[in-house]
Amino acid sequence: MLILVRRQEGYAGIVLPCIAGVTKKISPSIAAAREPGFLWGVSTSSFQIEGAARSDGRGDSIWDAYCRQQGRVKNGDTGDTACDHYHRYSEDIALMRDMGVDAYRFSISWPRILPRGRGAANDHGLAFYDRLIDALLEAGIEPWICLYHWDLPQAIHELGGWQNRDVAGWFADYAALVAHRYGDRIKRFATFNEPCVFTLFGYGLGWNAPGIADKAALHRAIHHVNLSHGVAIDVLRATVPHASLGAIHNRQPCFPASPSADDAAAAQRFAEYWNNAFPHPQHFACYPQHLAEAIEPYLRPGDLAQIARPVDWFGLNHYSPHYIKADSNLIGATFGVPPDDVPRTAIGWPIVPGAFRETLLDLHRRFRLPIYVLENGTAADDKLDEAGRIQDPGRIAYLQAYTSAMQEAIAAGADVRGYFVWSLLDNFEWASGYSQRFGLVYVDFDTQRRVPKASARWYSDYIAARRTSPIPASGRAPLNETEAR
Ligand code: FCB
């Protein structure tokens, strides 16, 4: 087994500390996971598209409860119907097949298959994912499962949710159910999607479900999610032969929003939560220095080893860099305004393809794992034109710029193996409700009619072109001599 001793480096001018000299083990199963070709895909998540919230025995999730609280979600929108994907999955798979994607990443709704989060399973819910997986395989599309994309069963929340250490056991049981049921057909599993976002926004800042803003709650949640990741990796590894496993993290350079020292310190603090609170314990068996003290009260002997289980790839979600300013909130930092000359998308996120290229290269240097970009894309103010079509040149330009940046990173040595657009469909964009359209396919939420946008055609042509002229595999840059021992 190859052991690397890693050098700690700054990132985009900001030093992101972890304990120096940490050892990193590379999983022997990486070799088994090597893909013959680059994968082009699309991503979605259960709560954002499925709907059928009260059908066939599904239990409530924290997002159902959160949507019912007045003022939490824009326009009082809910996930009750969403894209009605639960009933229209065949049509959605046909859209993907027409687009020519290789792979589809979706998440399992924990409360759909375990309505109380634990205990008795719901056969109807389990059967839904059987149908979905079988139809994907029949269409020649590789299914990628994410176990957790933010829809915690409300019943688990009522037992303390991510704040209760027992959640690791409940999550392991849920992972075992999924692995036993679908492991004959699925090889790719991710444990969590963007743990930094749902913990920080849900438990630290109160912007997402379950709407808590409490420092201790945040730190407990961070540690218990990390622990749950580690135990789920063990369960999946033990249950699914040749499983190819990872977690999905977003990493964004965090730039100070102004030259002030306060903003510089805020950007550094924010980056600890955003970029390092999960990848560091999961890959290096340590918390970043400034978080270590806060997590200490919840840490038990053996936890870090349990968390840092070898994985096969690093799942990256990336949309933009952040411009961070000091704030009086409980982490002392929040989103500031990007400089005037930085263009922004409809949702206000900065468009900086160069930051994507640098993020990929930084990831490659730090983690030495195959990288799958599992979310990238943009919201746009899409409207049907008189001919009933959607022209979305802004999204096409964004995707062109970001895929070019990815190719530059690959040419410079980043080991990127796949790219998935967020998202297949316009969908429920969390606290923004249905006001932000991220889909390659437009959804008329009154009629549930789907209309592929111009960007869907662009992506389809782009994938077809890459088949005849594939992206050359990265040179897998040799390790820097000071890193390798
Ligand atoms: C990511 C989430 C995804 C979606 C996109 C726009 O942070 O993982 O569910 O909301 O942003």
Short mmCIF file of C-alpha atoms and ligand atoms in Angstrom, two decimals:
data_model
loop_
_atom_site.label_atom_id
_atom_site.label_comp_id
_atom_site.label_asym_id
_atom_site.label_seq_id
_atom_site.Cartn_x
_atom_site.Cartn_y
_atom_site.Cartn_z
CA MET A 1 0.00 0.00 0.00
CA LEU A 2 1.33 3.41 -0.99
CA ILE A 3 1.81 5.83 1.87
CA LEU A 4 2.19 9.51 1.12
CA VAL A 5 3.29 12.16 3.53
CA ARG A 6 1.67 15.37 2.49
CA ARG A 7 3.03 18.86 2.52
CA GLN A 8 0.59 21.47 3.81
CA GLU A 9 0.11 24.28 1.35
CA GLY A 10 -1.76 27.54 1.13
CA TYR A 11 -4.70 27.81 -1.24
CA ALA A 12 -5.42 30.85 -3.37
CA GLY A 13 -3.37 32.94 -1.01
CA ILE A 14 -5.15 31.60 2.09
CA VAL A 15 -3.45 29.16 4.39
CA LEU A 16 -5.79 26.33 5.30
CA PRO A 17 -4.19 24.65 8.26
CA CYS A 18 -4.39 21.05 9.31
CA ILE A 19 -1.90 19.21 11.39
CA ALA A 20 1.34 18.92 9.44
CA GLY A 21 2.77 15.61 8.37
CA VAL A 22 -0.44 13.60 8.22
CA THR A 23 -0.28 10.26 6.47
CA LYS A 24 -2.71 9.42 3.74
CA LYS A 25 -3.51 5.92 2.61
CA ILE A 26 -4.64 5.21 -0.91
CA SER A 27 -7.26 2.50 -1.16
CA PRO A 28 -6.17 -0.64 -2.98
CA SER A 29 -9.57 -0.72 -4.68
CA ILE A 30 -8.83 2.44 -6.64
CA ALA A 31 -7.34 0.30 -9.33
CA ALA A 32 -10.60 -1.66 -9.59
CA ALA A 33 -12.56 1.56 -10.03
CA ARG A 34 -10.60 2.87 -12.99
CA GLU A 35 -12.92 3.80 -15.82
CA PRO A 36 -12.07 3.04 -19.40
CA GLY A 37 -13.45 6.42 -20.47
CA PHE A 38 -14.50 9.78 -19.16
CA LEU A 39 -18.09 9.82 -17.83
CA TRP A 40 -20.56 12.53 -18.81
CA GLY A 41 -23.61 12.75 -16.61
CA VAL A 42 -26.36 14.73 -14.94
CA SER A 43 -27.30 14.97 -11.27
CA THR A 44 -30.48 15.42 -9.22
CA SER A 45 -31.62 14.75 -5.66
CA SER A 46 -34.65 13.05 -4.18
CA PHE A 47 -36.34 15.92 -2.35
CA GLN A 48 -35.73 18.34 -5.19
CA ILE A 49 -37.48 16.29 -7.89
CA GLU A 50 -39.47 13.32 -6.62
CA GLY A 51 -42.64 14.88 -5.19
CA ALA A 52 -45.18 12.20 -4.16
CA ALA A 53 -44.41 13.37 -0.66
CA ARG A 54 -47.34 11.60 0.92
CA SER A 55 -47.69 8.70 -1.51
CA ASP A 56 -47.07 5.03 -0.95
CA GLY A 57 -46.05 5.29 2.69
CA ARG A 58 -43.22 7.86 2.46
CA GLY A 59 -42.42 9.50 5.81
CA ASP A 60 -41.78 13.20 6.35
CA SER A 61 -38.29 14.60 6.02
CA ILE A 62 -36.92 17.69 7.77
CA TRP A 63 -37.46 19.57 4.51
CA ASP A 64 -41.20 18.74 4.51
CA ALA A 65 -41.42 20.15 8.02
CA TYR A 66 -39.28 23.16 7.17
CA CYS A 67 -41.37 24.05 4.10
CA ARG A 68 -44.46 24.12 6.32
CA GLN A 69 -42.91 26.80 8.54
CA GLN A 70 -44.04 30.19 7.34
CA GLY A 71 -41.41 32.38 5.76
CA ARG A 72 -38.75 29.70 5.48
CA VAL A 73 -39.01 28.95 1.74
CA LYS A 74 -39.60 31.50 -0.99
CA ASN A 75 -43.27 31.80 -2.02
CA GLY A 76 -44.17 29.11 0.52
CA ASP A 77 -43.04 26.47 -2.01
CA THR A 78 -42.87 22.83 -0.90
CA GLY A 79 -41.53 19.53 -2.23
CA ASP A 80 -45.01 17.96 -2.24
CA THR A 81 -45.14 17.64 -6.03
CA ALA A 82 -41.76 19.00 -7.20
CA CYS A 83 -41.14 17.48 -10.67
CA ASP A 84 -43.36 14.48 -9.90
CA HIS A 85 -40.38 12.38 -10.88
CA TYR A 86 -41.74 9.56 -8.69
CA HIS A 87 -44.41 9.02 -11.35
CA ARG A 88 -42.58 10.41 -14.40
CA TYR A 89 -39.18 8.77 -14.03
CA SER A 90 -39.55 6.88 -17.35
CA GLU A 91 -40.01 10.14 -19.23
CA ASP A 92 -37.02 11.61 -17.41
CA ILE A 93 -34.85 8.63 -18.29
CA ALA A 94 -35.88 9.00 -21.94
CA LEU A 95 -34.73 12.64 -21.78
CA MET A 96 -31.34 11.51 -20.45
CA ARG A 97 -31.06 8.81 -23.08
CA ASP A 98 -31.82 11.35 -25.82
CA MET A 99 -29.13 13.60 -24.39
CA GLY A 100 -26.65 10.72 -24.56
CA VAL A 101 -25.39 10.86 -20.96
CA ASP A 102 -23.31 7.98 -19.63
CA ALA A 103 -24.35 8.28 -16.00
CA TYR A 104 -27.03 9.64 -13.70
CA ARG A 105 -26.45 10.58 -10.09
CA PHE A 106 -29.53 10.66 -7.88
CA SER A 107 -30.15 10.32 -4.16
CA ILE A 108 -32.28 7.91 -2.21
CA SER A 109 -34.92 9.48 -0.01
CA TRP A 110 -34.21 7.95 3.40
CA PRO A 111 -37.78 8.58 4.62
CA ARG A 112 -39.24 7.02 1.48
CA ILE A 113 -37.65 3.66 2.21
CA LEU A 114 -37.59 3.98 6.03
CA PRO A 115 -40.55 6.23 6.87
CA ARG A 116 -39.51 6.48 10.56
CA GLY A 117 -35.82 6.58 9.66
CA ARG A 118 -35.23 3.16 11.23
CA GLY A 119 -37.21 0.01 11.87
CA ALA A 120 -39.71 -1.19 9.31
CA ALA A 121 -38.85 -0.60 5.66
CA ASN A 122 -41.41 0.63 3.15
CA ASP A 123 -41.76 -1.87 0.30
CA HIS A 124 -43.35 0.66 -2.04
CA GLY A 125 -40.44 3.04 -1.57
CA LEU A 126 -37.88 0.29 -2.10
CA ALA A 127 -39.72 -0.87 -5.22
CA PHE A 128 -39.63 2.65 -6.68
CA TYR A 129 -35.82 2.67 -6.70
CA ASP A 130 -35.81 -0.87 -8.15
CA ARG A 131 -37.87 0.39 -11.07
CA LEU A 132 -35.71 3.48 -11.48
CA ILE A 133 -32.44 1.55 -11.43
CA ASP A 134 -33.68 -1.16 -13.78
CA ALA A 135 -34.96 1.41 -16.26
CA LEU A 136 -31.66 3.30 -16.14
CA LEU A 137 -29.68 0.14 -16.79
CA GLU A 138 -31.98 -0.76 -19.62
CA ALA A 139 -31.36 2.69 -21.13
CA GLY A 140 -27.59 2.14 -20.85
CA ILE A 141 -27.16 4.82 -18.18
CA GLU A 142 -24.98 4.05 -15.16
CA PRO A 143 -26.81 4.82 -11.90
CA TRP A 144 -24.83 6.57 -9.15
CA ILE A 145 -26.48 6.58 -5.74
CA CYS A 146 -25.98 9.24 -3.10
CA LEU A 147 -27.26 8.11 0.29
CA TYR A 148 -27.90 11.52 1.75
CA HIS A 149 -28.85 14.70 -0.03
CA TRP A 150 -30.26 16.63 2.93
CA ASP A 151 -33.67 14.96 3.49
CA LEU A 152 -33.21 13.53 6.98
CA PRO A 153 -36.29 11.62 8.19
CA GLN A 154 -38.23 13.93 10.51
CA ALA A 155 -38.53 11.03 12.97
CA ILE A 156 -34.73 10.88 13.25
CA HIS A 157 -34.61 14.64 13.71
CA GLU A 158 -37.03 14.29 16.59
CA LEU A 159 -34.51 11.94 18.21
CA GLY A 160 -31.83 14.64 17.92
CA GLY A 161 -30.93 14.05 14.26
CA TRP A 162 -27.31 14.79 13.39
CA GLN A 163 -26.79 16.09 16.91
CA ASN A 164 -27.32 12.65 18.41
CA ARG A 165 -24.28 10.38 18.20
CA ASP A 166 -26.59 7.37 17.74
CA VAL A 167 -27.35 8.70 14.26
CA ALA A 168 -24.19 6.96 13.04
CA GLY A 169 -25.78 3.59 13.83
CA TRP A 170 -29.09 4.55 12.24
CA PHE A 171 -27.29 5.78 9.14
CA ALA A 172 -25.29 2.55 8.98
CA ASP A 173 -28.53 0.52 9.09
CA TYR A 174 -30.00 2.67 6.34
CA ALA A 175 -26.81 2.22 4.27
CA ALA A 176 -27.01 -1.54 4.81
CA LEU A 177 -30.61 -1.63 3.59
CA VAL A 178 -29.65 0.27 0.42
CA ALA A 179 -26.52 -1.82 -0.14
CA HIS A 180 -28.33 -5.16 0.25
CA ARG A 181 -31.22 -4.12 -1.93
CA TYR A 182 -29.42 -2.41 -4.81
CA GLY A 183 -25.80 -3.58 -4.52
CA ASP A 184 -26.39 -6.26 -7.16
CA ARG A 185 -26.91 -3.51 -9.75
CA ILE A 186 -25.11 -0.46 -8.37
CA LYS A 187 -21.39 -0.06 -7.99
CA ARG A 188 -21.12 3.67 -7.33
CA PHE A 189 -22.16 4.98 -3.96
CA ALA A 190 -21.59 8.36 -2.36
CA THR A 191 -22.28 8.72 1.35
CA PHE A 192 -23.12 12.44 1.66
CA ASN A 193 -23.73 15.38 -0.62
CA GLU A 194 -22.15 18.63 0.53
CA PRO A 195 -22.01 17.94 4.25
CA CYS A 196 -20.52 21.40 4.84
CA VAL A 197 -23.61 23.08 3.40
CA PHE A 198 -26.31 21.18 5.21
CA THR A 199 -24.51 21.38 8.55
CA LEU A 200 -23.50 25.05 8.29
CA PHE A 201 -26.78 26.27 6.81
CA GLY A 202 -29.02 23.87 8.77
CA TYR A 203 -27.39 23.93 12.23
CA GLY A 204 -25.07 26.97 12.25
CA LEU A 205 -26.78 29.74 10.33
CA GLY A 206 -30.41 28.61 10.32
CA TRP A 207 -30.91 29.18 6.59
CA ASN A 208 -31.89 25.61 5.67
CA ALA A 209 -33.73 22.72 7.34
CA PRO A 210 -33.94 22.13 10.24
CA GLY A 211 -33.36 25.88 10.76
CA ILE A 212 -31.12 25.74 13.85
CA ALA A 213 -28.48 28.40 14.57
CA ASP A 214 -26.38 27.15 17.45
CA LYS A 215 -22.64 26.70 17.70
CA ALA A 216 -22.70 23.47 19.71
CA ALA A 217 -25.38 22.02 17.41
CA LEU A 218 -23.20 22.82 14.40
CA HIS A 219 -20.10 21.17 15.84
CA ARG A 220 -21.96 18.11 17.05
CA ALA A 221 -23.58 17.73 13.62
CA ILE A 222 -20.23 18.06 11.82
CA HIS A 223 -18.66 15.32 13.88
CA HIS A 224 -21.61 12.93 13.73
CA VAL A 225 -21.92 13.33 9.97
CA ASN A 226 -18.21 12.51 9.63
CA LEU A 227 -18.66 9.46 11.84
CA SER A 228 -21.71 8.38 9.84
CA HIS A 229 -19.69 8.68 6.64
CA GLY A 230 -17.01 6.34 8.02
CA VAL A 231 -19.40 3.69 9.26
CA ALA A 232 -21.38 3.77 6.01
CA ILE A 233 -18.17 3.28 4.01
CA ASP A 234 -17.49 0.15 6.07
CA VAL A 235 -21.02 -1.16 5.52
CA LEU A 236 -20.94 -0.52 1.77
CA ARG A 237 -17.46 -2.01 1.42
CA ALA A 238 -18.50 -5.14 3.32
CA THR A 239 -21.78 -5.58 1.46
CA VAL A 240 -21.22 -4.63 -2.16
CA PRO A 241 -18.56 -6.51 -4.11
CA HIS A 242 -16.33 -4.15 -6.15
CA ALA A 243 -18.06 -1.09 -4.72
CA SER A 244 -16.59 2.22 -5.82
CA LEU A 245 -17.11 4.66 -2.98
CA GLY A 246 -16.72 8.30 -2.16
CA ALA A 247 -18.32 11.39 -0.69
CA ILE A 248 -19.35 14.57 -2.47
CA HIS A 249 -17.83 17.79 -1.21
CA ASN A 250 -18.01 21.28 -2.52
CA ARG A 251 -14.76 23.19 -2.53
CA GLN A 252 -14.58 26.83 -3.34
CA PRO A 253 -11.72 29.26 -2.95
CA CYS A 254 -12.82 31.72 -0.25
CA PHE A 255 -11.53 35.19 -1.09
CA PRO A 256 -11.83 38.10 1.33
CA ALA A 257 -14.54 40.46 0.04
CA SER A 258 -12.34 43.49 0.82
CA PRO A 259 -8.68 44.19 1.65
CA SER A 260 -9.54 44.56 5.38
CA ALA A 261 -7.82 42.29 7.91
CA ASP A 262 -11.22 41.38 9.35
CA ASP A 263 -12.46 40.08 6.03
CA ALA A 264 -9.23 38.17 5.50
CA ALA A 265 -9.65 36.44 8.87
CA ALA A 266 -13.35 35.79 8.14
CA ALA A 267 -12.47 34.19 4.77
CA GLN A 268 -10.01 31.90 6.49
CA ARG A 269 -12.56 30.88 9.15
CA PHE A 270 -15.25 30.33 6.56
CA ALA A 271 -12.92 28.16 4.48
CA GLU A 272 -12.30 25.91 7.48
CA TYR A 273 -15.99 25.08 7.68
CA TRP A 274 -16.62 25.07 3.95
CA ASN A 275 -13.57 23.33 2.50
CA ASN A 276 -11.96 21.38 5.31
CA ALA A 277 -14.39 20.32 8.06
CA PHE A 278 -15.21 17.10 6.19
CA PRO A 279 -12.42 16.30 3.70
CA HIS A 280 -9.71 16.69 6.36
CA PRO A 281 -11.03 14.19 8.90
CA GLN A 282 -12.21 11.87 6.11
CA HIS A 283 -8.86 11.83 4.31
CA PHE A 284 -6.24 12.86 6.86
CA ALA A 285 -7.84 11.71 10.15
CA CYS A 286 -7.68 15.18 11.66
CA TYR A 287 -9.84 18.25 12.02
CA PRO A 288 -8.44 21.51 10.70
CA GLN A 289 -6.58 23.26 13.49
CA HIS A 290 -9.16 25.93 14.30
CA LEU A 291 -12.04 23.46 14.37
CA ALA A 292 -10.24 20.81 16.37
CA GLU A 293 -10.88 22.55 19.69
CA ALA A 294 -14.57 23.04 18.95
CA ILE A 295 -15.03 19.38 17.99
CA GLU A 296 -12.94 18.04 20.87
CA PRO A 297 -15.87 17.65 23.35
CA TYR A 298 -17.64 15.27 20.93
CA LEU A 299 -14.59 13.25 19.91
CA ARG A 300 -14.12 9.77 21.39
CA PRO A 301 -11.07 7.54 21.11
CA GLY A 302 -11.02 5.78 17.76
CA ASP A 303 -13.39 8.23 16.06
CA LEU A 304 -10.84 9.71 13.68
CA ALA A 305 -9.71 6.29 12.51
CA GLN A 306 -13.34 5.29 11.99
CA ILE A 307 -13.96 8.41 9.95
CA ALA A 308 -10.87 8.21 7.73
CA ARG A 309 -11.80 5.08 5.84
CA PRO A 310 -10.16 4.73 2.43
CA VAL A 311 -12.38 5.80 -0.46
CA ASP A 312 -11.99 5.39 -4.19
CA TRP A 313 -12.63 8.90 -5.50
CA PHE A 314 -13.31 12.46 -4.51
CA GLY A 315 -16.71 13.84 -5.58
CA LEU A 316 -16.53 17.57 -6.25
CA ASN A 317 -19.38 20.05 -6.54
CA HIS A 318 -18.23 23.44 -7.72
CA TYR A 319 -20.09 26.48 -9.02
CA SER A 320 -18.04 29.56 -8.12
CA PRO A 321 -15.54 31.04 -5.68
CA HIS A 322 -16.82 32.81 -2.55
CA TYR A 323 -16.16 36.40 -1.52
CA ILE A 324 -16.39 36.41 2.27
CA LYS A 325 -16.80 39.23 4.76
CA ALA A 326 -16.73 39.42 8.55
CA ASP A 327 -20.12 39.14 10.28
CA SER A 328 -21.57 38.94 13.78
CA ASN A 329 -23.06 35.47 13.17
CA LEU A 330 -21.78 32.51 15.14
CA ILE A 331 -18.91 31.71 12.78
CA GLY A 332 -18.03 35.39 12.32
CA ALA A 333 -18.22 35.19 8.52
CA THR A 334 -20.75 35.34 5.72
CA PHE A 335 -21.07 35.88 1.98
CA GLY A 336 -19.96 39.30 0.76
CA VAL A 337 -20.30 40.93 -2.64
CA PRO A 338 -17.94 39.92 -5.45
CA PRO A 339 -15.91 42.67 -7.14
CA ASP A 340 -17.85 44.65 -9.78
CA ASP A 341 -15.89 43.19 -12.67
CA VAL A 342 -16.83 39.58 -11.81
CA PRO A 343 -19.89 38.47 -13.83
CA ARG A 344 -22.67 36.67 -11.95
CA THR A 345 -25.41 34.13 -12.72
CA ALA A 346 -29.14 34.68 -12.18
CA ILE A 347 -28.84 33.43 -8.59
CA GLY A 348 -25.95 35.87 -8.03
CA TRP A 349 -23.11 33.35 -8.01
CA PRO A 350 -19.82 34.64 -9.48
CA ILE A 351 -18.71 33.17 -12.82
CA VAL A 352 -14.97 32.45 -12.54
CA PRO A 353 -13.97 29.40 -14.58
CA GLY A 354 -10.31 29.88 -13.63
CA ALA A 355 -11.25 29.18 -9.99
CA PHE A 356 -12.69 25.84 -11.12
CA ARG A 357 -9.43 24.95 -12.88
CA GLU A 358 -7.42 25.89 -9.79
CA THR A 359 -9.79 24.00 -7.49
CA LEU A 360 -9.35 20.83 -9.56
CA LEU A 361 -5.58 21.14 -9.52
CA ASP A 362 -5.55 21.90 -5.81
CA LEU A 363 -7.74 18.87 -5.14
CA HIS A 364 -5.45 16.68 -7.18
CA ARG A 365 -2.40 17.89 -5.26
CA ARG A 366 -4.01 17.52 -1.85
CA PHE A 367 -5.96 14.29 -2.08
CA ARG A 368 -4.39 12.25 -4.87
CA LEU A 369 -7.65 10.57 -5.78
CA PRO A 370 -9.56 10.29 -9.03
CA ILE A 371 -11.94 13.25 -9.17
CA TYR A 372 -15.53 13.19 -10.35
CA VAL A 373 -17.18 16.57 -10.80
CA LEU A 374 -20.66 15.64 -9.60
CA GLU A 375 -22.27 19.09 -9.81
CA ASN A 376 -21.60 22.11 -11.96
CA GLY A 377 -24.11 24.32 -13.71
CA THR A 378 -26.02 27.55 -13.40
CA ALA A 379 -29.41 29.04 -12.68
CA ALA A 380 -30.90 31.22 -15.40
CA ASP A 381 -34.08 33.16 -15.89
CA ASP A 382 -35.45 30.70 -18.45
CA LYS A 383 -38.74 31.43 -20.20
CA LEU A 384 -40.59 29.72 -23.03
CA ASP A 385 -40.42 31.77 -26.23
CA GLU A 386 -43.27 32.15 -28.70
CA ALA A 387 -42.25 28.98 -30.46
CA GLY A 388 -42.42 27.12 -27.14
CA ARG A 389 -38.65 26.75 -26.90
CA ILE A 390 -36.09 27.83 -24.30
CA GLN A 391 -33.03 29.69 -25.47
CA ASP A 392 -30.48 29.76 -22.65
CA PRO A 393 -27.26 31.12 -24.14
CA GLY A 394 -26.00 32.16 -20.70
CA ARG A 395 -26.07 28.56 -19.47
CA ILE A 396 -24.37 27.33 -22.64
CA ALA A 397 -21.62 29.95 -22.24
CA TYR A 398 -21.18 28.97 -18.57
CA LEU A 399 -20.92 25.25 -19.40
CA GLN A 400 -18.53 25.93 -22.28
CA ALA A 401 -16.27 28.02 -20.04
CA TYR A 402 -16.34 25.56 -17.15
CA THR A 403 -15.77 22.45 -19.26
CA SER A 404 -12.84 24.24 -20.95
CA ALA A 405 -11.41 25.10 -17.53
CA MET A 406 -11.75 21.43 -16.57
CA GLN A 407 -9.90 20.38 -19.72
CA GLU A 408 -7.11 22.79 -18.84
CA ALA A 409 -6.88 21.24 -15.37
CA ILE A 410 -6.74 17.76 -16.88
CA ALA A 411 -4.03 18.83 -19.31
CA ALA A 412 -2.09 20.18 -16.31
CA GLY A 413 -2.33 16.82 -14.54
CA ALA A 414 -5.59 16.76 -12.55
CA ASP A 415 -7.01 13.23 -12.59
CA VAL A 416 -10.62 14.07 -13.47
CA ARG A 417 -12.69 11.07 -14.56
CA GLY A 418 -16.18 12.47 -15.04
CA TYR A 419 -18.36 15.57 -15.18
CA PHE A 420 -22.06 15.79 -14.20
CA VAL A 421 -24.24 18.83 -14.87
CA TRP A 422 -26.52 20.12 -12.15
CA SER A 423 -29.23 19.53 -13.06
CA LEU A 424 -31.26 17.34 -15.37
CA LEU A 425 -34.47 19.22 -14.54
CA ASP A 426 -35.55 22.56 -13.13
CA ASN A 427 -36.40 21.67 -9.55
CA PHE A 428 -36.96 22.70 -5.93
CA GLU A 429 -33.94 24.88 -5.13
CA TRP A 430 -34.12 24.64 -1.32
CA ALA A 431 -34.91 27.97 0.38
CA SER A 432 -35.32 29.58 -3.08
CA GLY A 433 -38.20 27.21 -3.87
CA TYR A 434 -38.96 27.00 -7.60
CA SER A 435 -37.68 30.52 -8.30
CA GLN A 436 -34.28 29.35 -9.55
CA ARG A 437 -34.09 27.18 -12.67
CA PHE A 438 -30.95 25.04 -12.88
CA GLY A 439 -32.19 22.40 -15.36
CA LEU A 440 -31.02 21.43 -18.82
CA VAL A 441 -34.70 20.59 -19.17
CA TYR A 442 -37.38 23.17 -18.41
CA VAL A 443 -40.26 22.04 -16.21
CA ASP A 444 -43.64 23.74 -16.35
CA PHE A 445 -44.60 23.18 -12.72
CA ASP A 446 -48.34 23.66 -13.45
CA THR A 447 -48.56 20.95 -16.08
CA GLN A 448 -45.33 18.99 -15.42
CA ARG A 449 -44.51 19.31 -19.12
CA ARG A 450 -40.79 18.96 -19.80
CA VAL A 451 -39.08 21.02 -22.53
CA PRO A 452 -35.37 20.39 -23.22
CA LYS A 453 -33.59 23.75 -23.33
CA ALA A 454 -31.05 24.78 -25.98
CA SER A 455 -28.39 23.85 -23.40
CA ALA A 456 -29.63 20.24 -23.39
CA ARG A 457 -28.98 20.10 -27.15
CA TRP A 458 -25.61 21.77 -26.60
CA TYR A 459 -24.64 19.21 -23.93
CA SER A 460 -25.78 16.35 -26.10
CA ASP A 461 -23.69 17.59 -29.06
CA TYR A 462 -20.76 18.24 -26.74
CA ILE A 463 -20.88 14.68 -25.38
CA ALA A 464 -21.15 13.27 -28.91
CA ALA A 465 -18.14 15.32 -29.99
CA ARG A 466 -16.13 14.10 -26.98
CA ARG A 467 -16.90 10.52 -28.02
CA THR A 468 -15.19 11.02 -31.37
CA SER A 469 -12.49 13.24 -29.88
CA PRO A 470 -12.17 12.26 -26.21
CA ILE A 471 -10.54 14.41 -23.54
CA PRO A 472 -7.04 12.96 -23.20
CA ALA A 473 -6.54 11.29 -19.82
CA SER A 474 -4.48 13.36 -17.43
CA GLY A 475 -0.78 12.76 -17.32
CA ARG A 476 -1.40 12.10 -13.59
CA ALA A 477 1.36 14.44 -12.61
CA PRO A 478 4.10 12.65 -10.70
CA LEU A 479 4.28 13.42 -7.01
CA ASN A 480 6.38 16.31 -5.95
CA GLU A 481 9.51 14.83 -4.44
CA THR A 482 9.03 16.60 -1.17
CA GLU A 483 5.59 14.97 -0.88
CA ALA A 484 6.54 11.39 -1.66
CA ARG A 485 8.38 9.18 0.75
C1 FCB B 1 -25.81 22.43 -4.48
C2 FCB B 1 -26.76 21.35 -4.00
C3 FCB B 1 -27.84 21.01 -5.00
C4 FCB B 1 -28.37 22.25 -5.69
C5 FCB B 1 -27.24 23.05 -6.26
C6 FCB B 1 -27.69 24.28 -7.03
O1 FCB B 1 -25.25 23.09 -3.40
O2 FCB B 1 -26.04 20.16 -3.74
O3 FCB B 1 -28.84 20.31 -4.32
O4 FCB B 1 -29.15 22.96 -4.83
O5 FCB B 1 -26.39 23.46 -5.23
#
